[in-house]
Tab-separated table of C-alpha atoms and ligand atoms in Angstrom:
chain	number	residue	atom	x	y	z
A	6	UNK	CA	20.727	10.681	24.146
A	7	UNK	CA	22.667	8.459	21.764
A	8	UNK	CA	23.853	8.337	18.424
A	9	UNK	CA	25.123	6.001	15.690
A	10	UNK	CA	26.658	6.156	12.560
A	11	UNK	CA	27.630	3.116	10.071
A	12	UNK	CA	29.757	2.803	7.105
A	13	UNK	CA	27.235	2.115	4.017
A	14	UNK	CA	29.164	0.171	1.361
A	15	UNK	CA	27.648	-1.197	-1.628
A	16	UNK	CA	28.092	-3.954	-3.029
A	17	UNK	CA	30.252	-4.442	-6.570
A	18	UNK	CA	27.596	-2.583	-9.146
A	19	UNK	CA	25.656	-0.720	-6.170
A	20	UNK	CA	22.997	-3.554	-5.801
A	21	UNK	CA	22.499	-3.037	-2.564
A	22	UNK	CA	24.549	-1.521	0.680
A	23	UNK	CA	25.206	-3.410	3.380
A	24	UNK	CA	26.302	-2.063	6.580
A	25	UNK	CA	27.471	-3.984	10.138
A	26	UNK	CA	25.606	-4.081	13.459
A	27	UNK	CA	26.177	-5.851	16.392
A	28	UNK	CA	23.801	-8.387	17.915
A	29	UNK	CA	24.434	-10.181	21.412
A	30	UNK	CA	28.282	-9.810	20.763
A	31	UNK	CA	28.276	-10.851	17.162
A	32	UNK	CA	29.156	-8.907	14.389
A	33	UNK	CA	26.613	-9.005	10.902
A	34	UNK	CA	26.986	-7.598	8.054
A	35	UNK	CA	23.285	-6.288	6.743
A	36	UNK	CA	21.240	-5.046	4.148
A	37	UNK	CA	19.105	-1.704	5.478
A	38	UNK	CA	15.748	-1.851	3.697
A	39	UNK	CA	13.941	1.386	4.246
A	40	UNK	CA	10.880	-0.324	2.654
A	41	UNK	CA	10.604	-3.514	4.834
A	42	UNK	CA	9.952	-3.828	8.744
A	43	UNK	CA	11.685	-6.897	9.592
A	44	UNK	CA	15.442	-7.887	11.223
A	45	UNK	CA	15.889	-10.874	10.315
A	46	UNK	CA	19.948	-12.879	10.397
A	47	UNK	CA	21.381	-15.896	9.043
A	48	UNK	CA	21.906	-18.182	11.802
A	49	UNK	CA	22.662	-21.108	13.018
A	50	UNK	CA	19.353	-22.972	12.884
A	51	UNK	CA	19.788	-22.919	9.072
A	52	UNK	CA	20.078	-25.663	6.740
A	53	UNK	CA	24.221	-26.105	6.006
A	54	UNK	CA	23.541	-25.357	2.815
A	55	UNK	CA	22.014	-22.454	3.379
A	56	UNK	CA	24.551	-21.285	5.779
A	57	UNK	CA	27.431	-21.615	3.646
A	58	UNK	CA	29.275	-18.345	2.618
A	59	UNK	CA	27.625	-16.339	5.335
A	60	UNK	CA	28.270	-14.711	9.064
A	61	UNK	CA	25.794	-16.987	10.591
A	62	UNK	CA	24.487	-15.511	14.340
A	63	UNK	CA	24.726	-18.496	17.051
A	64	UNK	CA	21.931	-17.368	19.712
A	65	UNK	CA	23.716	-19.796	21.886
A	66	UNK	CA	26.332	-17.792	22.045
A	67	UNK	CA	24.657	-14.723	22.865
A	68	UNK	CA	24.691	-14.267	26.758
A	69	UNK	CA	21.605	-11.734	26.340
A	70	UNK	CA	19.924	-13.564	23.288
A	71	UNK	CA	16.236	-14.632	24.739
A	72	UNK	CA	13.620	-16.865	22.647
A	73	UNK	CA	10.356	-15.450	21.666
A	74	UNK	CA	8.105	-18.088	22.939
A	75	UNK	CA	5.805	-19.327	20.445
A	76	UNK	CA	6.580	-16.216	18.074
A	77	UNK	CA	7.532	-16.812	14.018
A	78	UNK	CA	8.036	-14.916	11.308
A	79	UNK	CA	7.868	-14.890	7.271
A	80	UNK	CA	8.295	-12.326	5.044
A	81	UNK	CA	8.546	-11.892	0.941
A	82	UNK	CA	10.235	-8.814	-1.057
A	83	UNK	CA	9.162	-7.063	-4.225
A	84	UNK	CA	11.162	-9.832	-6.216
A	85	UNK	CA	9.059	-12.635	-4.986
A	86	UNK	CA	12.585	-13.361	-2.490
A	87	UNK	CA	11.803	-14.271	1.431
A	88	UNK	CA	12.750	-15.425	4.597
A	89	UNK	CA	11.061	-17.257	7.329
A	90	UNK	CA	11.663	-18.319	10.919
A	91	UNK	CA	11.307	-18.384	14.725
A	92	UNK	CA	12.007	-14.733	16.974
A	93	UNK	CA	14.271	-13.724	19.902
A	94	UNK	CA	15.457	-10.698	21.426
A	95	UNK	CA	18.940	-9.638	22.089
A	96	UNK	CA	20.748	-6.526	22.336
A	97	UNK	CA	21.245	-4.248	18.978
A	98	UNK	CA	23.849	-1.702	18.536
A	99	UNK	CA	24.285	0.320	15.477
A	100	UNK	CA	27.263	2.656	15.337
A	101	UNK	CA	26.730	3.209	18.924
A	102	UNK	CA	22.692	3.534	19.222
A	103	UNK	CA	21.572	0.703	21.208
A	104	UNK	CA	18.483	-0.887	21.762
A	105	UNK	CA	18.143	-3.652	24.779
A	106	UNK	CA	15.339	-5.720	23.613
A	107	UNK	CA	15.680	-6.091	20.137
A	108	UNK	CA	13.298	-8.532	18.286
A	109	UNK	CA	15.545	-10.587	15.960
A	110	UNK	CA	14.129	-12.915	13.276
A	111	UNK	CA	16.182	-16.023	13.003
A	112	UNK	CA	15.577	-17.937	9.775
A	113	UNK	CA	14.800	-21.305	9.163
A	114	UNK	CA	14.212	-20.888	5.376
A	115	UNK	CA	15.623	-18.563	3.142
A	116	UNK	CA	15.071	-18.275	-0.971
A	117	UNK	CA	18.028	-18.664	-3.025
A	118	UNK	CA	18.680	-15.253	-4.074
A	119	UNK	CA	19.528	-14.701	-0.114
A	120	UNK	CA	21.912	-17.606	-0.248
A	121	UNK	CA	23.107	-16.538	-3.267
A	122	UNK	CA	23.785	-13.311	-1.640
A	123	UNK	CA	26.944	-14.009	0.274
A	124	UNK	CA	27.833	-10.454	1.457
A	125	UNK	CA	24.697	-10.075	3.166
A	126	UNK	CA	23.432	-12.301	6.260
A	127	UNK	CA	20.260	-10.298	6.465
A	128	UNK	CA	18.177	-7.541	6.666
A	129	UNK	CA	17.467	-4.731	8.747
A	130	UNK	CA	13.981	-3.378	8.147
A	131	UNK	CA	13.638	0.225	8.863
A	132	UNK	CA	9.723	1.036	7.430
A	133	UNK	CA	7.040	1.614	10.167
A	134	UNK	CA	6.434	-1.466	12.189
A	135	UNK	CA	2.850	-1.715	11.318
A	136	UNK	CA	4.556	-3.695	8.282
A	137	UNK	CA	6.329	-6.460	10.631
A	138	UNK	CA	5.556	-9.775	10.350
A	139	UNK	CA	6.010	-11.507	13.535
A	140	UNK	CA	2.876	-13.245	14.098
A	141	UNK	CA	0.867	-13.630	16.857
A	142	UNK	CA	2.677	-9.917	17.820
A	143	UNK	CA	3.908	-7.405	15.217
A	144	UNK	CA	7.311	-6.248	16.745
A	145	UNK	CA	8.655	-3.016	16.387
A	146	UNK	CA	11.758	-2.108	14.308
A	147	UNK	CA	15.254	-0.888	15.235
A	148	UNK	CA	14.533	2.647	14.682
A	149	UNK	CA	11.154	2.421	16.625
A	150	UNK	CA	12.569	1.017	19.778
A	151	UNK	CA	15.729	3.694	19.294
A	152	UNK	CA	13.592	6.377	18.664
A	153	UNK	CA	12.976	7.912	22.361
A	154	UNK	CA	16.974	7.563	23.081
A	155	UNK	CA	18.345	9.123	20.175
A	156	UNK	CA	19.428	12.582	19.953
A	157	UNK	CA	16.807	13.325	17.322
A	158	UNK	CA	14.306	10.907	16.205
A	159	UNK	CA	15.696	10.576	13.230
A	160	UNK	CA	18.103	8.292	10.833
A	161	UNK	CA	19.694	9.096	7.066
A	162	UNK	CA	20.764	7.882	4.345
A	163	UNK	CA	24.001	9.200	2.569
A	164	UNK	CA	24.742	6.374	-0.470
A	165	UNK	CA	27.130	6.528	-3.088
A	166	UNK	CA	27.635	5.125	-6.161
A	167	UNK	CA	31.035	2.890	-5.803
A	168	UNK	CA	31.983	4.700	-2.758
A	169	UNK	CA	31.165	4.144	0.726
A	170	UNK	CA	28.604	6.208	2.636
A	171	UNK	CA	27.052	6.190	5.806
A	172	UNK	CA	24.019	5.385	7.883
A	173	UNK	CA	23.135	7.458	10.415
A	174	UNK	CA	21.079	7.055	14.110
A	175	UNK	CA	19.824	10.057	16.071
A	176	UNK	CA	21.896	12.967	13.956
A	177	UNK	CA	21.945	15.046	10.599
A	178	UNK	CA	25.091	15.872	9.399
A	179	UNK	CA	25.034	18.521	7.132
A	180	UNK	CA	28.398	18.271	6.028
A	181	UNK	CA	26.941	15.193	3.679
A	182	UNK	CA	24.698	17.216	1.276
A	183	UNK	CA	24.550	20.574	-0.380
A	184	UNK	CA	22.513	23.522	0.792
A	185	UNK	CA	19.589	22.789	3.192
A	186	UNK	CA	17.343	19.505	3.437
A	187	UNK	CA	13.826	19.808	1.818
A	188	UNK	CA	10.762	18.594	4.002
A	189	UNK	CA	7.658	16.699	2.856
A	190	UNK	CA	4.815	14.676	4.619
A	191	UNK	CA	4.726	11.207	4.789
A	192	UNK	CA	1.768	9.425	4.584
A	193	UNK	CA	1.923	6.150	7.121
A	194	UNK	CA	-0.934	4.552	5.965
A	195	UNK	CA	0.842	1.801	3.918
A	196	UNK	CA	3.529	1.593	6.447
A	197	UNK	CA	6.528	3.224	4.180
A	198	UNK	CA	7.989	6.133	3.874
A	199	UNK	CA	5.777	7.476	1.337
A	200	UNK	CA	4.749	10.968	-0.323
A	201	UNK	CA	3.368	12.859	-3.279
A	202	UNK	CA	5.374	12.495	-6.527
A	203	UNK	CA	3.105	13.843	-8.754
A	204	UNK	CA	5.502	16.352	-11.417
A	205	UNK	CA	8.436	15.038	-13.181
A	206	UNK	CA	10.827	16.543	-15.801
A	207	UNK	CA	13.290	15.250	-18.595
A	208	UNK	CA	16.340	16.948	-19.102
A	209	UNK	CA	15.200	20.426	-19.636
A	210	UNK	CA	12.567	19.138	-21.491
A	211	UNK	CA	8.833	20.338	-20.628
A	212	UNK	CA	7.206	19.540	-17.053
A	213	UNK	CA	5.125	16.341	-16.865
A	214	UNK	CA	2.388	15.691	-14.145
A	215	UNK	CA	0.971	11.821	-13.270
A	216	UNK	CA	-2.031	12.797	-11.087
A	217	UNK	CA	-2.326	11.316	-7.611
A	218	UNK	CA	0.900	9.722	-8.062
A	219	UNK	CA	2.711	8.581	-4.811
A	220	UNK	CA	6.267	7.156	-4.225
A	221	UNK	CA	8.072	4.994	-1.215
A	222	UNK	CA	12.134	5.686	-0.014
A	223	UNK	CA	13.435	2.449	-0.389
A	224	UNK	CA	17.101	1.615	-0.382
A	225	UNK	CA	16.173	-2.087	-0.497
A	226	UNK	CA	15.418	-1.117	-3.927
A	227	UNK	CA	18.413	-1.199	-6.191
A	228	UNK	CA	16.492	0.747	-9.261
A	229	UNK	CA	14.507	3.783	-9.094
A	230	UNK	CA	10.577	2.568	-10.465
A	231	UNK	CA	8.538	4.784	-12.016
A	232	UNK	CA	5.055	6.105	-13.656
A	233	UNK	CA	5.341	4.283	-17.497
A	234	UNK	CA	4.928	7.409	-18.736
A	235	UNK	CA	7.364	9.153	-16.939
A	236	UNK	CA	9.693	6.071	-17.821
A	237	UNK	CA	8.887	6.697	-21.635
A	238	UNK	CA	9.302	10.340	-22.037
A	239	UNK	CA	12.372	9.564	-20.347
A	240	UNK	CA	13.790	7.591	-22.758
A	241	UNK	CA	12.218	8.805	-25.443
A	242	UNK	CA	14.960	11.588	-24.659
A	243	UNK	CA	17.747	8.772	-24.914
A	244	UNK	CA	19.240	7.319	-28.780
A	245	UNK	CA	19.383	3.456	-28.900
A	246	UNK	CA	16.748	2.632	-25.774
A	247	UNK	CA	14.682	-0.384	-26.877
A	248	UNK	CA	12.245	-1.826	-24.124
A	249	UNK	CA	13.920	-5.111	-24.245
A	250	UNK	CA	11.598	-7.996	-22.875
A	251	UNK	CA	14.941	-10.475	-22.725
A	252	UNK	CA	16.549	-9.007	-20.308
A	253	UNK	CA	13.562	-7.447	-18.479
A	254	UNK	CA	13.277	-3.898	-19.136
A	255	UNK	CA	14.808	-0.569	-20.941
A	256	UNK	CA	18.490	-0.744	-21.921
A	257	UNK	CA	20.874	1.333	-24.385
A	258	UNK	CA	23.971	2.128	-25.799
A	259	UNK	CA	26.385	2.272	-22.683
A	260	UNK	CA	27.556	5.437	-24.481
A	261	UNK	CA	24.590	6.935	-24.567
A	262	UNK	CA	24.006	10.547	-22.999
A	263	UNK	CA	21.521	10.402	-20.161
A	264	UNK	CA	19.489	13.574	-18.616
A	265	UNK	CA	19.097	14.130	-15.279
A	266	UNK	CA	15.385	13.438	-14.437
A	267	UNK	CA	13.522	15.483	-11.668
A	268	UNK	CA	10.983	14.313	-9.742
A	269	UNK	CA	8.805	16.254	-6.922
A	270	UNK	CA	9.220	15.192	-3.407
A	271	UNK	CA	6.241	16.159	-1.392
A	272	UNK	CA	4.997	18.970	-4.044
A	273	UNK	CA	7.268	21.611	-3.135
A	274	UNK	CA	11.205	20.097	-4.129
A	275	UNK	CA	12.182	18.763	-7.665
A	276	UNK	CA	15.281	16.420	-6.541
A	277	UNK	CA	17.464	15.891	-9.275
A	278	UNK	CA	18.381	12.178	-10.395
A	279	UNK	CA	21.572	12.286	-12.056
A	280	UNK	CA	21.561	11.156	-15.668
A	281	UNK	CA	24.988	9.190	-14.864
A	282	UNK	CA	23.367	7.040	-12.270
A	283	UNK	CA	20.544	5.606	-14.497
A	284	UNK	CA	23.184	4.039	-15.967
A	285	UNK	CA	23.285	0.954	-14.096
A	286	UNK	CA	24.661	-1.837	-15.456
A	287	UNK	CA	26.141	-3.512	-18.993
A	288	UNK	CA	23.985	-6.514	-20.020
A	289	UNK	CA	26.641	-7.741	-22.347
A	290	UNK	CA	30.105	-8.775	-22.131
A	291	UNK	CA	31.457	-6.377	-24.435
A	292	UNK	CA	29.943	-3.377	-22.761
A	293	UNK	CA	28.151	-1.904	-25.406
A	294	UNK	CA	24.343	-2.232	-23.559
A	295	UNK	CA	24.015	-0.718	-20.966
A	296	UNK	CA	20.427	-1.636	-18.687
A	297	UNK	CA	18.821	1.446	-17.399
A	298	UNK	CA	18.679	2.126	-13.651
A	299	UNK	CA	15.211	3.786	-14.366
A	300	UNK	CA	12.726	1.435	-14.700
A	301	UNK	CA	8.373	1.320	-14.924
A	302	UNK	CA	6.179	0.051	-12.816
A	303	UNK	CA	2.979	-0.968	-13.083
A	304	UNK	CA	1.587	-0.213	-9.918
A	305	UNK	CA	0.257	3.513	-8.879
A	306	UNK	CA	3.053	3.427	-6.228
A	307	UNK	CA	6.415	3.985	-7.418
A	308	UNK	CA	9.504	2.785	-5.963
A	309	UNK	CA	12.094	5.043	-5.471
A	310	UNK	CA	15.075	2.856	-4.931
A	311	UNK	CA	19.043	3.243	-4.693
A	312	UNK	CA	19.278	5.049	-7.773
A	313	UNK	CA	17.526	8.278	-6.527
A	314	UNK	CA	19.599	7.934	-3.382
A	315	UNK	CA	22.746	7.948	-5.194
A	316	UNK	CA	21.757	11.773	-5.728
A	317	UNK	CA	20.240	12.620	-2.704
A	318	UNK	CA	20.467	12.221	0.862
A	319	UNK	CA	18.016	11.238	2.349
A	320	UNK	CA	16.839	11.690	6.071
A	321	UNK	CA	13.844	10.266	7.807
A	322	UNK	CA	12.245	12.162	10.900
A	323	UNK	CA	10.328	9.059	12.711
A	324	UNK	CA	9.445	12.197	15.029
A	325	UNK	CA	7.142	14.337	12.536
A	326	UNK	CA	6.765	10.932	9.733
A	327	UNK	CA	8.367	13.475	7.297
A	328	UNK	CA	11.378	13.045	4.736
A	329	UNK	CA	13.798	15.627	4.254
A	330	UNK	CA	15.994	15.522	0.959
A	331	UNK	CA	19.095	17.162	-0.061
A	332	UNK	CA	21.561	16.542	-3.320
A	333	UNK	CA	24.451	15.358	-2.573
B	421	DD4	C1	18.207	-11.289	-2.410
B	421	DD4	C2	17.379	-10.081	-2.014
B	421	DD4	C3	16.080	-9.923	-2.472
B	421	DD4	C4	15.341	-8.805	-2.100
B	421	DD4	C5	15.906	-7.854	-1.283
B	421	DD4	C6	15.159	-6.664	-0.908
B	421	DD4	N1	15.440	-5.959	0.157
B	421	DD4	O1	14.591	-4.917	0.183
B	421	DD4	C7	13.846	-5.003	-0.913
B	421	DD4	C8	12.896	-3.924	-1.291
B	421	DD4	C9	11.671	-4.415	-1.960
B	421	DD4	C10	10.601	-4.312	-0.941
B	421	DD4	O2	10.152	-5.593	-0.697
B	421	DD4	C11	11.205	-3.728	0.292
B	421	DD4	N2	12.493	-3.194	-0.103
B	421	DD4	N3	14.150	-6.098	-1.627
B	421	DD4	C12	17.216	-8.008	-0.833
B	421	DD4	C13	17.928	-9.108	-1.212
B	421	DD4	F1	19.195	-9.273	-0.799
């Protein structure tokens, strides 16, 4: 029984972690999307253009790398970004958990934002594998085929904000989060990690409830999207926020002092968002606005991105489809 652990280091302003994993021989540097089901790489079927700035995988240099006859792939993200491509397997090892037969998605296309995104050279897609797209045969993900070897069925999440953390295959280590790990069900049907997030709370302010609301674990997701009306009693709490339609959202005086906001994770834990970390970004040159890491969705399923994980860790039992949840 195997396990694997990778350094998780974001990228400048916490956008997104990327962590290394090896492939036929070849190193990549990747971003782990708990809300996506696809590995796909940068490679060398790619345009030139598109292949400038990144690790590019050469499947002719892979001794192990096979073609998926007749198999393709094409996938889009929640910011209307995607990739799309032809499919091979080769041998995946992350940290030291290995899977033989990996299916790995070789683009032939990639949107701009991707190429844009020099650090990364693709994306490792740990939701349920139900949500693969590799057509004419969904293929299953990493941490499906790694499942059945690893110590526990099992991998975390322990991100930071600025600071490097760590992925982890087939282990919990509680030395990465206070006190003990709260448990709730996940509910598979849509293919994420999902539960109930139904009860929220501002600062010390009074509890709030958003019936039937549901949220996904998503560290594809740089922000942390939430119920509009959890998102304006939020800042309703904070001097200075403005819902400003330029730049896309709620920002504020960078000096502005932020409450933590708790929201329920399976009905029976309140994790605690620090009110430091929904302070994402400046928008401005001087510094002064700041854009908030907390953001509203529309949609009845909220998106609980990077920004939550910052304060919690965050493991994911493929064994029982629940999510445990510590602060950390
Ligand atoms: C340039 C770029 C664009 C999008 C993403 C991206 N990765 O994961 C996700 C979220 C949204 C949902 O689709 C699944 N998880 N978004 C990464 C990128 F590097």
């Amino acid at each position: 029984a195997s396990t694997g652990t990778v350094a998780a280091t974001p990228e400048t302003g916490d956008v997104e972690y990327l962590a290394p994993i090896n492939i036929g021989g070849q190193t990549m540097v990747m971003d782990f999307d708990s809300g996506s089901s696809d590995l796909w790489v940068f490679n060398t079927q790619l345009a030139a253009a598109s292949q400038t700035g990144h690790t590019n995988f050469d499947p002719s240099k892979s001794t192990t790398f096979k073609l998926m006859q007749g198999a393709s792939f094409s996938i889009s993200y929640g910011d209307g970004s995607g990739a799309a491509g032809n499919v091979g397997t080769d041998t995946v090892n992350i940290g030291g958990a290995t899977v033989t037969s990996q299916a790995i998605e070789l683009a032939t296309a990639v949107s701009s934002s991707f190429v844009q995104d020099t650090q990364s050279n693709g994306l490792v897609g740990l939701a349920y594998s139900k949500l693969n797209t590799v057509k004419p045969t969904a293929q299953k993900t990493f941490f499906d085929n790694a499942k059945s070897s690893l110590a526990e069925p099992v991998f975390t999440a322990d991100l930071r904000h600025n600071a490097v953390g760590a992925y982890t295959f087939g282990a919990i280590d509680s030395t990465k989060f206070n006190g003990s790990l709260s448990w709730a069900a996940v509910n598979t049907t849509n293919g994420f990690w999902q539960f109930s997030s139904t009860k929220f709370q501002v600062g010390t302010g009074a509890a709030m409830t958003v019936a039937g609301g549901q949220a996904i674990a998503d560290t594809g997701t740089t922000l942390m999207l939430a119920n509009a009306a959890v998102v304006n009693a939020y800042y309703s709490q904070v001097t200075g926020a403005v819902n400003n339609q330029t730049v896309g959202g709620v920002t504020f005086p960078c000096n502005a002092q932020l409450p933590d906001l708790q929201v329920d994770v399976g009905g029976n834990y309140m994790a605690v968002v620090r009110g430091d970390d929904i302070n994402f970004a400046p928008v401005d040159n001087a510094g002064t606005t700041c854009f908030g890491g907390l953001q509203a969705i529309s949609s009845d399923l909220q998106i609980y991105g990077d920004i939550m994980f910052k304060s919690q860790f965050v493991a994911f039992n493929g064994g029982n489809n629940t999510i445990g949840m510590a602060p950390h």
